[in-house]
mmCIF file of C-alpha atoms in Angstrom:
data_model
loop_
_atom_site.group_PDB
_atom_site.id
_atom_site.type_symbol
_atom_site.label_atom_id
_atom_site.label_comp_id
_atom_site.label_asym_id
_atom_site.label_seq_id
_atom_site.Cartn_x
_atom_site.Cartn_y
_atom_site.Cartn_z
ATOM 1 C CA GLN V 1 -20.112 140.514 91.537
ATOM 2 C CA VAL V 2 -21.800 141.596 94.737
ATOM 3 C CA GLN V 3 -20.228 144.741 96.115
ATOM 4 C CA LEU V 4 -20.929 147.610 98.490
ATOM 5 C CA VAL V 5 -18.818 150.734 98.203
ATOM 6 C CA GLU V 6 -18.921 153.570 100.705
ATOM 7 C CA SER V 7 -17.867 157.102 99.877
ATOM 8 C CA GLY V 8 -18.192 160.621 101.220
ATOM 9 C CA GLY V 9 -15.966 160.446 104.264
ATOM 10 C CA GLY V 10 -13.400 163.086 105.073
ATOM 11 C CA LEU V 11 -12.215 165.692 107.534
ATOM 12 C CA VAL V 12 -14.848 168.079 108.873
ATOM 13 C CA PRO V 13 -14.832 170.553 111.773
ATOM 14 C CA PRO V 14 -17.154 170.079 114.743
ATOM 15 C CA GLY V 15 -20.650 171.165 113.834
ATOM 16 C CA GLY V 16 -20.137 170.357 110.186
ATOM 17 C CA SER V 17 -21.955 167.955 107.898
ATOM 18 C CA LEU V 18 -21.135 165.048 105.625
ATOM 19 C CA ARG V 19 -23.220 162.747 103.471
ATOM 20 C CA LEU V 20 -22.029 159.186 103.177
ATOM 21 C CA SER V 21 -23.079 157.042 100.228
ATOM 22 C CA CYS V 22 -23.316 153.278 100.006
ATOM 23 C CA ALA V 23 -23.530 152.135 96.407
ATOM 24 C CA ALA V 24 -24.470 148.553 95.611
ATOM 25 C CA SER V 25 -23.640 146.448 92.581
ATOM 26 C CA GLY V 26 -24.659 142.912 91.796
ATOM 27 C CA PHE V 27 -27.900 143.070 93.754
ATOM 28 C CA ILE V 28 -30.880 145.355 94.296
ATOM 29 C CA LEU V 29 -30.546 147.299 97.512
ATOM 30 C CA ASP V 30 -34.284 147.903 97.834
ATOM 31 C CA TYR V 31 -34.785 144.241 98.700
ATOM 32 C CA TYR V 32 -32.275 144.389 101.513
ATOM 33 C CA THR V 33 -32.170 145.826 104.997
ATOM 34 C CA ILE V 34 -29.259 148.242 105.159
ATOM 35 C CA GLY V 35 -27.252 149.138 108.214
ATOM 36 C CA TRP V 36 -24.616 151.750 108.817
ATOM 37 C CA PHE V 37 -21.983 150.843 111.378
ATOM 38 C CA ARG V 38 -18.906 152.596 112.666
ATOM 39 C CA GLN V 39 -15.740 151.670 114.460
ATOM 40 C CA ALA V 40 -13.619 154.207 116.267
ATOM 41 C CA PRO V 41 -9.965 153.529 117.133
ATOM 42 C CA GLY V 42 -9.726 151.185 120.089
ATOM 43 C CA LYS V 43 -13.476 150.621 120.240
ATOM 44 C CA GLU V 44 -15.858 147.940 119.146
ATOM 45 C CA ARG V 45 -17.961 148.338 116.043
ATOM 46 C CA GLU V 46 -21.394 149.783 116.749
ATOM 47 C CA GLY V 47 -24.611 150.103 114.802
ATOM 48 C CA VAL V 48 -25.415 153.677 113.855
ATOM 49 C CA SER V 49 -28.516 153.541 111.675
ATOM 50 C CA CYS V 50 -30.636 151.003 109.867
ATOM 51 C CA ILE V 51 -33.400 151.012 107.267
ATOM 52 C CA SER V 52 -35.695 148.033 106.968
ATOM 53 C CA SER V 53 -36.458 146.393 103.623
ATOM 54 C CA SER V 54 -39.947 145.369 104.743
ATOM 55 C CA ASP V 55 -41.508 148.741 105.492
ATOM 56 C CA GLY V 56 -38.767 151.334 105.246
ATOM 57 C CA SER V 57 -38.670 151.910 108.997
ATOM 58 C CA THR V 58 -35.567 153.691 110.147
ATOM 59 C CA TYR V 59 -33.596 153.249 113.341
ATOM 60 C CA TYR V 60 -30.846 155.271 114.973
ATOM 61 C CA THR V 61 -28.609 154.699 117.910
ATOM 62 C CA ASP V 62 -29.274 157.229 120.673
ATOM 63 C CA SER V 63 -26.064 159.174 120.186
ATOM 64 C CA VAL V 64 -26.968 160.188 116.611
ATOM 65 C CA LYS V 65 -30.737 160.682 116.866
ATOM 66 C CA GLY V 66 -31.783 164.058 115.523
ATOM 67 C CA ARG V 67 -28.446 164.529 113.766
ATOM 68 C CA PHE V 68 -28.178 161.646 111.279
ATOM 69 C CA THR V 69 -30.683 160.598 108.594
ATOM 70 C CA ILE V 70 -30.646 157.389 106.573
ATOM 71 C CA SER V 71 -32.343 157.266 103.178
ATOM 72 C CA ARG V 72 -32.533 155.240 99.975
ATOM 73 C CA ASP V 73 -32.394 156.190 96.311
ATOM 74 C CA ASN V 74 -33.641 153.079 94.552
ATOM 75 C CA ALA V 75 -32.997 154.528 91.108
ATOM 76 C CA LYS V 76 -29.312 154.834 92.002
ATOM 77 C CA ASN V 77 -29.217 151.622 94.048
ATOM 78 C CA THR V 78 -27.663 153.683 96.803
ATOM 79 C CA VAL V 79 -28.281 154.334 100.485
ATOM 80 C CA TYR V 80 -27.178 157.553 102.149
ATOM 81 C CA LEU V 81 -26.331 158.641 105.654
ATOM 82 C CA GLN V 82 -26.687 162.383 106.107
ATOM 83 C CA MET V 83 -24.684 163.442 109.139
ATOM 84 C CA ASN V 84 -25.221 166.899 110.622
ATOM 85 C CA SER V 85 -23.919 168.638 113.736
ATOM 86 C CA LEU V 86 -20.940 166.326 113.765
ATOM 87 C CA LYS V 87 -18.984 165.880 116.976
ATOM 88 C CA PRO V 88 -15.419 164.684 117.576
ATOM 89 C CA GLU V 89 -16.855 161.486 119.041
ATOM 90 C CA ASP V 90 -18.367 160.695 115.637
ATOM 91 C CA THR V 91 -14.848 160.099 114.315
ATOM 92 C CA ALA V 92 -14.671 156.536 113.032
ATOM 93 C CA VAL V 93 -14.559 154.334 109.987
ATOM 94 C CA TYR V 94 -18.122 154.014 108.728
ATOM 95 C CA TYR V 95 -19.305 150.835 107.060
ATOM 96 C CA CYS V 96 -22.516 149.951 105.293
ATOM 97 C CA ALA V 97 -23.886 146.442 105.254
ATOM 98 C CA ALA V 98 -26.828 144.688 103.618
ATOM 99 C CA GLY V 99 -28.887 141.656 104.502
ATOM 100 C CA ALA V 100 -31.805 140.055 102.681
ATOM 101 C CA ARG V 101 -33.021 138.848 106.050
ATOM 102 C CA GLY V 102 -31.517 141.686 107.983
ATOM 103 C CA LEU V 103 -33.260 142.984 111.066
ATOM 104 C CA CYS V 104 -33.167 146.450 112.595
ATOM 105 C CA ARG V 105 -33.723 146.661 116.308
ATOM 106 C CA ARG V 106 -33.522 149.555 118.743
ATOM 107 C CA GLY V 107 -30.312 150.346 120.500
ATOM 108 C CA GLY V 108 -28.080 150.000 117.465
ATOM 109 C CA ASN V 109 -28.711 146.267 117.213
ATOM 110 C CA TYR V 110 -28.787 145.275 113.550
ATOM 111 C CA TYR V 111 -28.650 141.625 112.564
ATOM 112 C CA GLY V 112 -28.351 139.385 109.556
ATOM 113 C CA MET V 113 -26.015 141.466 107.411
ATOM 114 C CA GLU V 114 -24.534 139.427 104.564
ATOM 115 C CA TYR V 115 -22.526 141.946 102.587
ATOM 116 C CA TRP V 116 -20.161 144.601 103.900
ATOM 117 C CA GLY V 117 -18.323 147.495 102.363
ATOM 118 C CA LYS V 118 -14.716 148.343 103.138
ATOM 119 C CA GLY V 119 -15.536 151.541 104.958
ATOM 120 C CA THR V 120 -14.942 155.266 104.682
ATOM 121 C CA LEU V 121 -13.119 157.336 107.283
ATOM 122 C CA VAL V 122 -14.869 160.259 108.960
ATOM 123 C CA THR V 123 -12.721 162.565 111.047
ATOM 124 C CA VAL V 124 -14.317 165.364 113.046
ATOM 125 C CA SER V 125 -11.671 167.775 114.236
ATOM 126 C CA SER V 126 -10.830 171.454 114.277
#
């Protein structure tokens, strides 16, 4: 069964850090482009970060550049999103998604995602 499961969300004060995990089962993540998305209350979903299957290139939306890092651990079939210097505006449900023909483009535009996780909540608050 194909599945993506996010974990690592929680409550963190401003300036804190979290590492989100996206664990895959039923397929090999290394062959897929992976995107992290988020949706804050009352807002549309937005692309946060993306890692390409073709060459490992990474992309970040402007608001998280220099603070967030996406990475893969192929041995664990898992993709991570390290989030540092968190701000209250980072509060959202974070989703990972995978696409065999997925495309990462600048500006948080990530296309072709086939599989989606159910999300993990990140709350940044004092």
